[in-house]
XYZ file of C-alpha atoms in Angstrom:
126
model
C -61.411 67.613 168.587
C -59.102 65.538 166.391
C -56.877 66.570 163.471
C -59.459 65.658 160.784
C -62.222 67.629 162.535
C -59.932 70.655 162.876
C -59.081 70.510 159.175
C -62.774 70.242 158.271
C -63.535 73.371 160.286
C -60.674 75.161 158.553
C -61.956 74.079 155.126
C -65.357 75.631 155.843
C -63.689 78.892 156.960
C -61.590 78.962 153.799
C -64.675 78.694 151.607
C -65.847 81.955 153.194
C -62.576 83.592 152.044
C -61.225 84.160 155.544
C -57.553 84.806 154.843
C -55.942 84.712 158.257
C -52.962 82.686 157.049
C -51.243 85.503 155.118
C -48.527 87.092 157.262
C -47.081 89.425 154.602
C -43.429 90.416 155.052
C -42.291 88.351 158.033
C -38.912 86.659 157.770
C -38.328 82.898 157.659
C -36.903 82.788 161.197
C -39.889 84.745 162.540
C -42.280 82.339 160.776
C -40.497 79.423 162.458
C -40.750 81.046 165.889
C -44.474 81.705 165.445
C -45.281 78.215 164.161
C -43.345 76.537 166.976
C -45.345 78.332 169.679
C -47.348 75.890 171.851
C -50.610 77.366 170.508
C -49.816 75.895 167.085
C -50.016 72.192 166.355
C -48.814 69.778 163.679
C -50.103 71.049 160.316
C -50.275 74.723 161.332
C -49.150 76.959 158.471
C -48.769 80.464 157.143
C -48.006 82.104 153.820
C -45.589 85.015 153.678
C -43.833 87.106 151.062
C -40.650 85.481 149.764
C -37.495 87.078 151.127
C -35.421 86.116 148.080
C -37.754 86.421 145.077
C -39.915 89.442 144.380
C -43.590 88.529 143.696
C -43.198 84.978 145.025
C -44.445 83.651 148.347
C -43.306 81.083 150.883
C -45.465 78.486 152.603
C -44.219 77.617 156.097
C -45.685 74.476 157.698
C -45.232 72.982 161.164
C -44.236 69.325 160.973
C -43.946 68.073 164.537
C -41.139 70.015 166.194
C -39.779 71.444 162.939
C -40.953 73.880 160.285
C -40.699 73.144 156.557
C -40.718 75.884 153.908
C -41.962 75.698 150.314
C -41.595 78.341 147.613
C -44.857 79.359 145.946
C -44.127 80.665 142.461
C -46.316 82.766 140.215
C -46.958 81.873 136.598
C -46.412 84.570 133.951
C -50.011 84.168 132.803
C -51.316 84.310 136.370
C -51.746 81.610 138.950
C -49.547 79.906 141.517
C -47.740 76.610 142.070
C -45.414 74.768 144.412
C -44.916 71.859 142.000
C -45.383 72.890 138.349
C -47.592 69.840 137.688
C -50.349 71.342 139.892
C -51.272 75.005 139.364
C -53.915 77.180 141.009
C -55.661 80.406 140.013
C -55.446 81.844 143.546
C -53.565 81.319 146.785
C -56.891 80.364 148.359
C -57.234 77.483 145.877
C -53.668 76.388 146.629
C -54.365 76.352 150.379
C -57.648 74.502 149.820
C -55.915 71.819 147.740
C -53.077 71.212 150.203
C -55.477 71.171 153.149
C -57.309 68.255 151.499
C -54.249 66.424 150.118
C -50.607 66.842 151.177
C -49.690 66.029 147.534
C -45.933 66.076 148.194
C -45.881 68.398 151.214
C -44.740 67.063 154.588
C -48.334 67.170 155.935
C -51.822 68.397 155.003
C -52.327 72.060 155.846
C -54.620 72.310 158.837
C -55.105 75.367 161.000
C -53.547 78.719 160.150
C -50.786 79.878 162.463
C -52.147 81.601 165.552
C -51.474 85.325 165.387
C -50.524 86.731 168.748
C -50.985 90.463 168.840
C -48.700 92.564 170.941
C -49.671 95.994 172.125
C -46.959 98.556 172.447
C -47.399 101.297 175.000
C -45.864 104.693 174.598
C -44.405 105.889 177.835
C -43.926 109.584 178.114
C -41.814 111.122 180.778
C -43.116 114.286 182.345
């Protein structure tokens, strides 16, 4: 499956409101570690809460062997933007737009970052 086919599959998932790209309160360095895992490819991305600005978000995108970060700001009247010239009512619309057209980003958004779940075991001593 090539990059364009993968993005097309992602676009159809997004239309069904599957929001697997929102990682909430992870830190920038943790986002970089996750995106640089071998399971993630060029164009993998996630959205997380901004560490520096309350109510804003950050978009982290894998670009080859590096990760680029973009601030997503909220408008006072509602909506979101990375570049003020292009605004969106929802984060889903923002992701949809940048998955179809890089429009100033380093790469089109493709597949959401793979989430690897870890299970913690409680060990009790008797």
